[in-house]
Short mmCIF file of C-alpha atoms in Angstrom, two decimals:
data_model
loop_
_atom_site.label_atom_id
_atom_site.label_comp_id
_atom_site.label_asym_id
_atom_site.label_seq_id
_atom_site.Cartn_x
_atom_site.Cartn_y
_atom_site.Cartn_z
CA MET U 295 60.06 58.79 -50.96
CA GLN U 296 63.35 61.56 -51.92
CA GLY U 297 62.84 62.48 -48.04
CA ILE U 298 63.20 58.83 -47.01
CA PHE U 299 66.53 58.78 -49.27
CA ARG U 300 68.13 61.17 -47.56
CA ASP U 301 67.45 61.03 -44.68
CA ARG U 302 67.19 57.22 -43.70
CA LEU U 303 69.11 55.97 -46.36
CA LEU U 304 71.94 58.01 -47.05
CA PRO U 305 72.99 58.46 -43.17
CA VAL U 306 73.70 54.45 -43.30
CA ALA U 307 75.38 54.41 -46.59
CA ARG U 308 77.53 56.92 -45.36
CA ARG U 309 78.21 55.01 -42.42
CA VAL U 310 79.38 51.70 -44.34
CA CYS U 311 80.41 52.42 -47.60
CA PRO U 312 84.23 51.76 -48.71
CA ASP U 313 84.59 55.12 -50.83
CA PRO U 314 82.94 57.81 -49.45
CA GLY U 315 82.41 59.16 -53.56
CA GLN U 316 80.61 55.89 -54.62
CA VAL U 317 77.51 57.07 -51.55
CA PRO U 318 75.20 58.66 -53.61
CA ALA U 319 75.01 56.14 -56.52
CA ARG U 320 75.58 52.97 -54.08
CA ALA U 321 72.15 54.28 -51.48
CA ALA U 322 70.12 54.93 -54.76
CA LEU U 323 71.19 50.59 -55.56
CA CYS U 324 70.02 50.50 -52.19
CA ALA U 325 66.48 52.77 -53.49
CA ALA U 326 66.19 50.55 -56.53
CA GLN U 327 66.49 47.65 -54.56
CA LEU U 328 63.74 48.36 -51.85
CA LEU U 329 60.68 50.09 -54.22
CA GLY U 330 60.90 47.47 -56.83
CA PRO U 331 59.06 44.74 -54.50
CA GLY U 332 56.92 47.48 -53.32
CA LEU U 333 56.26 48.59 -57.18
CA THR U 334 55.52 44.77 -58.30
CA ARG U 335 53.07 43.85 -55.32
CA TYR U 336 51.60 47.27 -54.86
CA VAL U 337 51.30 49.13 -57.77
CA LEU U 338 52.14 46.56 -60.30
CA ARG U 339 49.40 44.12 -58.72
CA LEU U 340 51.39 41.29 -59.79
CA PRO U 341 49.91 37.84 -58.00
CA PRO U 342 52.94 36.29 -57.71
CA ALA U 343 54.30 39.06 -55.90
CA ARG U 344 51.22 39.65 -53.90
CA ALA U 345 51.15 36.27 -53.04
CA LEU U 346 54.77 36.23 -51.41
CA THR U 347 54.46 36.67 -47.75
CA ARG U 348 55.96 39.28 -45.22
CA GLU U 349 59.23 36.98 -44.34
CA GLU U 350 60.08 36.08 -48.14
CA LEU U 351 59.71 40.14 -49.43
CA VAL U 352 62.40 40.79 -46.48
CA ALA U 353 64.10 38.34 -47.29
CA TRP U 354 64.60 37.44 -50.76
CA PRO U 355 66.00 41.52 -51.29
CA GLY U 356 68.24 41.16 -48.14
CA PRO U 357 71.30 40.36 -48.88
CA THR U 358 71.24 42.89 -52.19
CA VAL U 359 70.23 45.68 -50.27
CA GLN U 360 72.93 44.32 -47.41
CA ARG U 361 75.60 44.51 -50.07
CA CYS U 362 75.42 47.30 -52.31
CA PRO U 363 76.81 49.69 -50.10
CA THR U 364 78.91 47.79 -48.27
CA ALA U 365 80.21 45.07 -51.61
CA PRO U 366 83.93 44.99 -53.40
CA ASN U 367 83.63 47.96 -56.81
CA PRO U 368 82.79 45.65 -59.36
#
């Protein structure tokens, strides 16, 4: 998981983040948004999470994942 974070997520965050100093934190926030659905669906096996379609699994967290590296500082 750390390799995916380092090799895939950080480079994207570096390209789009408005503040280079925030790249690691923003990439970590993206990772949390991506890991949450996986955890609830495949590890905790919560029935509502398991009932979501693939399209729903992408659509619900998608806007948040896209916003994390690019949004203005809160």
